[in-house]
């Protein structure tokens, strides 16, 4: 599972232009009423139904059919496409941007979905295109247009990411191996005796940990290293300058294919048995190689450098149109088959690629294919274009199937995981009732039904008890359900007394559903016994105005609860609030070093932009607890403004006297 670290929205309600949000473990949304805080949360929640219904099976097949339509007429009651589209915009497209982790690199790749009004009576959103974009360079990695079946893949950019991943993984393995060797000499019965280390070794271990942190290595090993990283090529980047076996290549910079003209006679003789090539064929290739280099007329090293650049240019120009694959895209339910039709087969790629290559270097066709390039001639001269199966980086099939294809599937898996685990608590959570009907529509009723359905774990029960006590609600809490399961009752235990929820203050009754929901989420994230106490699973909770009717002292305690839920139970929060006390407590915890500054961010909304300022301002909390920017007028300064007005009034009266 994963947290939502980025979201972009354009032409949706107040967001006329693209607005991008970087989310942290605790993200706070503030602003006056009707300034757009709920527009952001509603945009996220409007995607939940579609993205959480992506189907994934054990055969790496992903059904993305639910993404083809967005139903705005769901529990959010947003209306249809026309109702949610920005009134100020002339564009007919609503866009959403989401993080798209390509193997272990979760950022800065994003995927952008474009929707237009569906041509049906519901007038919902209909997918017309999507793009995978590298935000750092603002380059499109993959683009797909559903209307005409046009798809383009920037292979060279993916090669670049693969190279970065490999170098990073190689470095991680080297550091881990170095750390393991040091610790092995000071480990007895499975216990590492750090106190026995010399000063020099302690410094060395600190340097290793610092380097691992710098390259973003953490407890959770990247998926990349599990799925496509193995001993057969772990020491080789895409364009490695030196291969382990010097006989495989004599040139310093590898290309995508192992062209036979890049082999010398000795190397050809060494590998002929491996490829099942006859002596006659070897001699024929040697003869053609001599002719080839005579006609090229430039040093081999210079030609190889040209060839490598040419390959990259050709890959970037390759556009594969599969009209038959896209003609019924909106009805296609098997994303795996779609992607397989999108991506060229090994032969398709070789045939298309070599046609382009020969346009640049006609001499290849003249010498090796007798001016006839077709599938049959490619097969006959297999060594010319054979991918090196020993080193998968030189294997174009590996690159397409194991890297490009699996990376796309991994991105959609992550999106599915994020939206499946998004939870939402509205501002009105409980209508005061002595008996709660189990068929009512209150949020508290939903939570109670879930509690009746599951057996709460000890961790969840202890959490609920702890915060019931911290908020001064009661010493304990219990739930009763009628014999016919039609009604429920919440009882609060105080000393020897039991008090019904309907008899306590309204503010307390609004915080109880939040505490109970968090207890349920903690249970859902709870690790299996074999993983110890580490809450690896994650979830996301959006809460509207958690401070409703709470005393200021209790509002600050909300912050303590949010921080604990993130640090202990891996729950991310997006909070809509008007509470100054909640934010002040967050600043205090950061200044006190009880919470990391990088784990919190504030977004301040305003209805009408002034002085060329945006409708949304990002405010960070510095390590000393100070805010990186002032709030827009009308939030923290409101009390001060009235104090000044009161002072002016007093001064005015004193002058009259």
mmCIF file of C-alpha atoms in Angstrom, residues 111-389:
data_model
loop_
_atom_site.group_PDB
_atom_site.id
_atom_site.type_symbol
_atom_site.label_atom_id
_atom_site.label_comp_id
_atom_site.label_asym_id
_atom_site.label_seq_id
_atom_site.Cartn_x
_atom_site.Cartn_y
_atom_site.Cartn_z
ATOM 1 C CA UNK A 111 -0.025 10.085 -14.778
ATOM 2 C CA UNK A 112 -2.530 12.590 -16.138
ATOM 3 C CA UNK A 113 -6.093 11.534 -16.995
ATOM 4 C CA UNK A 114 -8.260 13.705 -19.245
ATOM 5 C CA UNK A 115 -12.049 13.353 -19.117
ATOM 6 C CA UNK A 116 -14.772 14.929 -21.208
ATOM 7 C CA UNK A 117 -18.553 14.872 -20.916
ATOM 8 C CA UNK A 118 -19.906 11.424 -21.752
ATOM 9 C CA UNK A 119 -22.293 11.192 -24.660
ATOM 10 C CA UNK A 120 -25.114 9.676 -22.641
ATOM 11 C CA UNK A 121 -27.963 10.840 -20.468
ATOM 12 C CA UNK A 122 -25.939 10.666 -17.229
ATOM 13 C CA UNK A 123 -23.379 13.196 -18.548
ATOM 14 C CA UNK A 124 -20.587 11.749 -16.410
ATOM 15 C CA UNK A 125 -16.876 11.927 -17.189
ATOM 16 C CA UNK A 126 -15.523 9.785 -20.039
ATOM 17 C CA UNK A 127 -11.797 9.077 -20.426
ATOM 18 C CA UNK A 128 -10.338 10.466 -23.645
ATOM 19 C CA UNK A 129 -6.589 10.210 -22.971
ATOM 20 C CA UNK A 130 -3.889 9.626 -20.430
ATOM 21 C CA UNK A 131 -0.205 10.506 -20.253
ATOM 22 C CA UNK A 132 2.691 9.381 -18.081
ATOM 23 C CA UNK A 133 4.856 12.467 -17.537
ATOM 24 C CA UNK A 134 8.327 13.047 -16.085
ATOM 25 C CA UNK A 135 7.705 16.227 -14.099
ATOM 26 C CA UNK A 136 11.406 16.966 -13.592
ATOM 27 C CA UNK A 137 12.026 17.413 -17.312
ATOM 28 C CA UNK A 138 8.381 18.000 -18.277
ATOM 29 C CA UNK A 139 8.651 15.169 -20.805
ATOM 30 C CA UNK A 140 5.916 12.734 -21.774
ATOM 31 C CA UNK A 141 7.027 9.139 -21.239
ATOM 32 C CA UNK A 142 3.861 7.577 -22.652
ATOM 33 C CA UNK A 143 0.789 9.146 -24.207
ATOM 34 C CA UNK A 144 -2.431 7.499 -25.312
ATOM 35 C CA UNK A 145 -5.357 9.033 -27.159
ATOM 36 C CA UNK A 146 -8.494 6.901 -26.849
ATOM 37 C CA UNK A 147 -10.306 8.610 -29.715
ATOM 38 C CA UNK A 148 -7.912 7.710 -32.529
ATOM 39 C CA UNK A 149 -5.857 4.939 -30.949
ATOM 40 C CA UNK A 150 -2.645 6.952 -31.109
ATOM 41 C CA UNK A 151 0.053 5.887 -28.706
ATOM 42 C CA UNK A 152 3.629 7.056 -28.327
ATOM 43 C CA UNK A 153 6.279 5.752 -25.952
ATOM 44 C CA UNK A 154 9.512 7.632 -25.237
ATOM 45 C CA UNK A 155 11.728 4.598 -24.852
ATOM 46 C CA UNK A 156 14.915 6.548 -24.207
ATOM 47 C CA UNK A 157 13.418 8.203 -21.116
ATOM 48 C CA UNK A 158 12.477 4.768 -19.769
ATOM 49 C CA UNK A 159 16.000 3.573 -20.514
ATOM 50 C CA UNK A 160 17.283 6.501 -18.506
ATOM 51 C CA UNK A 161 15.108 5.564 -15.523
ATOM 52 C CA UNK A 162 16.229 1.953 -15.806
ATOM 53 C CA UNK A 163 19.848 3.042 -15.795
ATOM 54 C CA UNK A 164 19.299 5.195 -12.695
ATOM 55 C CA UNK A 165 17.533 2.345 -10.919
ATOM 56 C CA UNK A 166 20.335 -0.071 -11.727
ATOM 57 C CA UNK A 167 23.095 2.237 -10.546
ATOM 58 C CA UNK A 168 21.136 2.960 -7.378
ATOM 59 C CA UNK A 169 20.464 -0.732 -6.720
ATOM 60 C CA UNK A 170 24.091 -1.628 -7.352
ATOM 61 C CA UNK A 171 25.194 1.024 -4.865
ATOM 62 C CA UNK A 172 22.674 -0.161 -2.263
ATOM 63 C CA UNK A 173 23.927 -3.736 -2.574
ATOM 64 C CA UNK A 174 27.547 -2.635 -2.209
ATOM 65 C CA UNK A 175 26.758 -0.623 0.938
ATOM 66 C CA UNK A 176 24.642 -3.390 2.481
ATOM 67 C CA UNK A 177 27.342 -5.938 1.751
ATOM 68 C CA UNK A 178 29.979 -3.686 3.323
ATOM 69 C CA UNK A 179 27.814 -3.181 6.420
ATOM 70 C CA UNK A 180 27.132 -6.900 6.677
ATOM 71 C CA UNK A 181 30.841 -7.757 6.553
ATOM 72 C CA UNK A 182 31.588 -5.318 9.384
ATOM 73 C CA UNK A 183 28.706 -6.505 11.561
ATOM 74 C CA UNK A 184 29.428 -10.215 10.926
ATOM 75 C CA UNK A 185 32.689 -10.061 12.902
ATOM 76 C CA UNK A 186 30.905 -8.562 15.899
ATOM 77 C CA UNK A 187 27.748 -10.686 15.977
ATOM 78 C CA UNK A 188 27.311 -13.426 18.569
ATOM 79 C CA UNK A 189 24.226 -15.684 18.703
ATOM 80 C CA UNK A 190 22.420 -13.345 16.343
ATOM 81 C CA UNK A 191 23.114 -10.239 18.468
ATOM 82 C CA UNK A 192 25.212 -7.408 17.065
ATOM 83 C CA UNK A 193 27.695 -6.228 19.738
ATOM 84 C CA UNK A 194 28.121 -2.631 18.657
ATOM 85 C CA UNK A 195 29.977 -1.659 21.834
ATOM 86 C CA UNK A 196 32.944 -3.788 20.717
ATOM 87 C CA UNK A 197 33.501 -1.788 17.542
ATOM 88 C CA UNK A 198 36.561 0.393 17.204
ATOM 89 C CA UNK A 199 36.098 4.115 16.753
ATOM 90 C CA UNK A 200 37.058 3.834 13.070
ATOM 91 C CA UNK A 201 34.466 1.119 12.403
ATOM 92 C CA UNK A 202 31.732 3.092 14.167
ATOM 93 C CA UNK A 203 32.512 6.062 11.932
ATOM 94 C CA UNK A 204 32.467 3.767 8.901
ATOM 95 C CA UNK A 205 29.024 2.373 9.813
ATOM 96 C CA UNK A 206 27.690 5.920 10.240
ATOM 97 C CA UNK A 207 29.025 6.835 6.812
ATOM 98 C CA UNK A 208 27.305 3.800 5.290
ATOM 99 C CA UNK A 209 23.992 4.689 6.965
ATOM 100 C CA UNK A 210 24.282 8.293 5.771
ATOM 101 C CA UNK A 211 24.918 7.148 2.227
ATOM 102 C CA UNK A 212 21.964 4.736 2.321
ATOM 103 C CA UNK A 213 19.756 7.555 3.567
ATOM 104 C CA UNK A 214 21.038 9.853 0.806
ATOM 105 C CA UNK A 215 19.981 7.405 -1.904
ATOM 106 C CA UNK A 216 16.604 6.854 -0.224
ATOM 107 C CA UNK A 217 17.111 3.319 0.997
ATOM 108 C CA UNK A 218 14.708 2.405 3.796
ATOM 109 C CA UNK A 219 13.117 -0.585 5.488
ATOM 110 C CA UNK A 220 10.881 -1.273 2.538
ATOM 111 C CA UNK A 221 13.114 -2.626 -0.240
ATOM 112 C CA UNK A 222 11.998 -1.174 -3.599
ATOM 113 C CA UNK A 223 9.854 -3.424 -5.781
ATOM 114 C CA UNK A 224 12.412 -2.981 -8.529
ATOM 115 C CA UNK A 225 15.002 -4.971 -6.645
ATOM 116 C CA UNK A 226 12.569 -7.831 -6.103
ATOM 117 C CA UNK A 227 11.167 -8.109 -9.593
ATOM 118 C CA UNK A 228 13.903 -7.430 -12.110
ATOM 119 C CA UNK A 229 17.158 -7.136 -10.238
ATOM 120 C CA UNK A 230 19.188 -10.327 -10.026
ATOM 121 C CA UNK A 231 22.714 -11.658 -10.017
ATOM 122 C CA UNK A 232 22.863 -12.120 -13.780
ATOM 123 C CA UNK A 233 23.253 -8.394 -14.420
ATOM 124 C CA UNK A 234 23.515 -6.593 -11.123
ATOM 125 C CA UNK A 235 26.931 -5.101 -11.883
ATOM 126 C CA UNK A 236 26.032 -3.666 -15.270
ATOM 127 C CA UNK A 237 24.243 -0.468 -16.170
ATOM 128 C CA UNK A 238 22.663 0.010 -19.579
ATOM 129 C CA UNK A 239 25.724 1.540 -21.138
ATOM 130 C CA UNK A 240 28.387 0.050 -18.910
ATOM 131 C CA UNK A 241 31.948 0.872 -19.866
ATOM 132 C CA UNK A 242 33.343 -2.498 -18.894
ATOM 133 C CA UNK A 243 31.618 -5.867 -18.983
ATOM 134 C CA UNK A 244 32.630 -8.798 -16.836
ATOM 135 C CA UNK A 245 33.701 -10.895 -19.810
ATOM 136 C CA UNK A 246 35.930 -8.833 -22.135
ATOM 137 C CA UNK A 247 35.326 -11.270 -24.993
ATOM 138 C CA UNK A 248 31.646 -10.386 -25.307
ATOM 139 C CA UNK A 249 32.337 -6.847 -26.493
ATOM 140 C CA UNK A 250 35.521 -5.101 -27.395
ATOM 141 C CA UNK A 251 34.076 -1.599 -27.551
ATOM 142 C CA UNK A 252 33.692 0.579 -24.446
ATOM 143 C CA UNK A 253 30.057 1.701 -24.821
ATOM 144 C CA UNK A 254 27.304 -0.826 -25.362
ATOM 145 C CA UNK A 255 24.347 -0.305 -27.679
ATOM 146 C CA UNK A 256 20.886 -1.895 -27.522
ATOM 147 C CA UNK A 257 21.742 -4.803 -29.806
ATOM 148 C CA UNK A 258 24.753 -7.055 -30.256
ATOM 149 C CA UNK A 259 25.403 -6.356 -33.925
ATOM 150 C CA UNK A 260 27.722 -8.887 -35.446
ATOM 151 C CA UNK A 261 29.851 -6.144 -36.974
ATOM 152 C CA UNK A 262 30.856 -5.156 -33.458
ATOM 153 C CA UNK A 263 32.479 -8.552 -32.840
ATOM 154 C CA UNK A 264 35.994 -9.443 -33.846
ATOM 155 C CA UNK A 265 36.947 -12.855 -35.255
ATOM 156 C CA UNK A 266 38.150 -14.207 -31.904
ATOM 157 C CA UNK A 267 34.907 -13.268 -30.142
ATOM 158 C CA UNK A 268 32.772 -14.811 -32.897
ATOM 159 C CA UNK A 269 34.663 -18.069 -32.566
ATOM 160 C CA UNK A 270 34.135 -18.101 -28.793
ATOM 161 C CA UNK A 271 30.366 -17.643 -28.967
ATOM 162 C CA UNK A 272 29.490 -19.668 -32.063
ATOM 163 C CA UNK A 273 28.652 -22.799 -30.044
ATOM 164 C CA UNK A 274 26.469 -20.862 -27.620
ATOM 165 C CA UNK A 275 24.336 -19.503 -30.457
ATOM 166 C CA UNK A 276 24.390 -22.704 -32.509
ATOM 167 C CA UNK A 277 26.025 -21.023 -35.488
ATOM 168 C CA UNK A 278 27.856 -23.100 -38.065
ATOM 169 C CA UNK A 279 31.471 -22.509 -39.007
ATOM 170 C CA UNK A 280 30.330 -21.605 -42.534
ATOM 171 C CA UNK A 281 28.010 -18.877 -41.150
ATOM 172 C CA UNK A 282 30.767 -17.521 -38.904
ATOM 173 C CA UNK A 283 33.144 -17.221 -41.837
ATOM 174 C CA UNK A 284 30.423 -15.541 -43.907
ATOM 175 C CA UNK A 285 29.815 -12.963 -41.152
ATOM 176 C CA UNK A 286 33.558 -12.354 -40.771
ATOM 177 C CA UNK A 287 33.814 -11.713 -44.529
ATOM 178 C CA UNK A 288 30.881 -9.272 -44.388
ATOM 179 C CA UNK A 289 32.354 -7.539 -41.328
ATOM 180 C CA UNK A 290 35.583 -6.826 -43.196
ATOM 181 C CA UNK A 291 33.593 -5.357 -46.083
ATOM 182 C CA UNK A 292 31.407 -3.356 -43.713
ATOM 183 C CA UNK A 293 34.282 -1.611 -41.916
ATOM 184 C CA UNK A 294 36.093 -0.906 -45.153
ATOM 185 C CA UNK A 295 33.041 0.898 -46.510
ATOM 186 C CA UNK A 296 32.283 2.773 -43.232
ATOM 187 C CA UNK A 297 35.684 4.402 -43.360
ATOM 188 C CA UNK A 298 35.750 5.765 -39.787
ATOM 189 C CA UNK A 299 37.283 4.357 -36.572
ATOM 190 C CA UNK A 300 35.153 1.748 -34.848
ATOM 191 C CA UNK A 301 35.019 3.646 -31.570
ATOM 192 C CA UNK A 302 33.668 6.773 -33.308
ATOM 193 C CA UNK A 303 31.075 4.761 -35.197
ATOM 194 C CA UNK A 304 29.861 3.050 -32.031
ATOM 195 C CA UNK A 305 29.332 6.434 -30.377
ATOM 196 C CA UNK A 306 27.302 7.567 -33.398
ATOM 197 C CA UNK A 307 25.349 4.314 -33.377
ATOM 198 C CA UNK A 308 24.394 4.663 -29.718
ATOM 199 C CA UNK A 309 23.053 8.180 -30.265
ATOM 200 C CA UNK A 310 21.237 7.062 -33.398
ATOM 201 C CA UNK A 311 19.514 4.244 -31.487
ATOM 202 C CA UNK A 312 18.195 6.680 -28.900
ATOM 203 C CA UNK A 313 16.916 9.066 -31.587
ATOM 204 C CA UNK A 314 15.162 6.222 -33.418
ATOM 205 C CA UNK A 315 13.537 4.899 -30.245
ATOM 206 C CA UNK A 316 12.133 8.321 -29.459
ATOM 207 C CA UNK A 317 10.631 8.590 -32.939
ATOM 208 C CA UNK A 318 8.962 5.180 -32.903
ATOM 209 C CA UNK A 319 5.204 5.514 -32.671
ATOM 210 C CA UNK A 320 3.177 2.314 -32.755
ATOM 211 C CA UNK A 321 -0.391 2.640 -33.928
ATOM 212 C CA UNK A 322 -2.543 -0.392 -33.325
ATOM 213 C CA UNK A 323 -5.951 0.760 -34.524
ATOM 214 C CA UNK A 324 -7.380 -2.721 -34.044
ATOM 215 C CA UNK A 325 -6.301 -2.665 -30.398
ATOM 216 C CA UNK A 326 -7.988 0.634 -29.668
ATOM 217 C CA UNK A 327 -11.134 0.548 -31.753
ATOM 218 C CA UNK A 328 -13.141 -0.742 -28.808
ATOM 219 C CA UNK A 329 -10.924 0.614 -26.031
ATOM 220 C CA UNK A 330 -13.786 1.859 -23.888
ATOM 221 C CA UNK A 331 -15.244 -1.645 -23.915
ATOM 222 C CA UNK A 332 -11.934 -3.434 -23.436
ATOM 223 C CA UNK A 333 -11.725 -5.064 -20.027
ATOM 224 C CA UNK A 334 -8.273 -6.632 -20.090
ATOM 225 C CA UNK A 335 -5.567 -4.012 -19.657
ATOM 226 C CA UNK A 336 -2.852 -6.658 -19.953
ATOM 227 C CA UNK A 337 -3.919 -7.543 -23.478
ATOM 228 C CA UNK A 338 -4.244 -3.865 -24.311
ATOM 229 C CA UNK A 339 -0.689 -3.137 -23.213
ATOM 230 C CA UNK A 340 0.592 -6.207 -25.048
ATOM 231 C CA UNK A 341 -1.044 -4.863 -28.181
ATOM 232 C CA UNK A 342 0.346 -1.413 -27.511
ATOM 233 C CA UNK A 343 3.911 -2.606 -27.014
ATOM 234 C CA UNK A 344 5.553 -3.995 -30.143
ATOM 235 C CA UNK A 345 6.611 -7.619 -30.253
ATOM 236 C CA UNK A 346 10.293 -8.411 -30.401
ATOM 237 C CA UNK A 347 10.129 -8.934 -34.157
ATOM 238 C CA UNK A 348 7.922 -5.873 -34.675
ATOM 239 C CA UNK A 349 10.411 -3.748 -32.848
ATOM 240 C CA UNK A 350 13.427 -5.194 -34.636
ATOM 241 C CA UNK A 351 11.837 -4.872 -38.045
ATOM 242 C CA UNK A 352 10.630 -1.286 -37.453
ATOM 243 C CA UNK A 353 13.818 -0.306 -35.688
ATOM 244 C CA UNK A 354 16.115 -1.655 -38.380
ATOM 245 C CA UNK A 355 14.184 0.015 -41.157
ATOM 246 C CA UNK A 356 14.854 3.306 -39.372
ATOM 247 C CA UNK A 357 18.470 2.380 -38.700
ATOM 248 C CA UNK A 358 19.093 1.515 -42.322
ATOM 249 C CA UNK A 359 17.722 4.892 -43.356
ATOM 250 C CA UNK A 360 20.673 6.349 -41.416
ATOM 251 C CA UNK A 361 23.210 3.678 -42.435
ATOM 252 C CA UNK A 362 22.277 2.114 -45.822
ATOM 253 C CA UNK A 363 25.581 0.249 -45.765
ATOM 254 C CA UNK A 364 24.123 -2.216 -43.204
ATOM 255 C CA UNK A 365 21.462 -3.269 -45.682
ATOM 256 C CA UNK A 366 23.874 -3.443 -48.590
ATOM 257 C CA UNK A 367 26.398 -5.659 -46.850
ATOM 258 C CA UNK A 368 24.264 -7.868 -44.585
ATOM 259 C CA UNK A 369 20.846 -8.122 -46.190
ATOM 260 C CA UNK A 370 21.629 -7.721 -49.898
ATOM 261 C CA UNK A 371 19.251 -4.747 -49.993
ATOM 262 C CA UNK A 372 16.314 -6.927 -48.890
ATOM 263 C CA UNK A 373 15.149 -6.360 -45.306
ATOM 264 C CA UNK A 374 12.279 -8.580 -44.193
ATOM 265 C CA UNK A 375 11.469 -10.981 -41.412
ATOM 266 C CA UNK A 376 13.105 -13.864 -43.257
ATOM 267 C CA UNK A 377 16.378 -12.040 -43.810
ATOM 268 C CA UNK A 378 16.435 -10.952 -40.178
ATOM 269 C CA UNK A 379 15.976 -14.573 -39.106
ATOM 270 C CA UNK A 380 18.772 -15.780 -41.363
ATOM 271 C CA UNK A 381 21.157 -13.194 -39.978
ATOM 272 C CA UNK A 382 20.096 -13.658 -36.392
ATOM 273 C CA UNK A 383 23.525 -12.881 -34.972
ATOM 274 C CA UNK A 384 23.495 -9.455 -36.557
ATOM 275 C CA UNK A 385 20.590 -8.321 -34.438
ATOM 276 C CA UNK A 386 20.540 -10.926 -31.703
ATOM 277 C CA UNK A 387 19.977 -9.524 -28.216
ATOM 278 C CA UNK A 388 22.475 -10.732 -25.666
ATOM 279 C CA UNK A 389 20.524 -12.984 -23.317
#
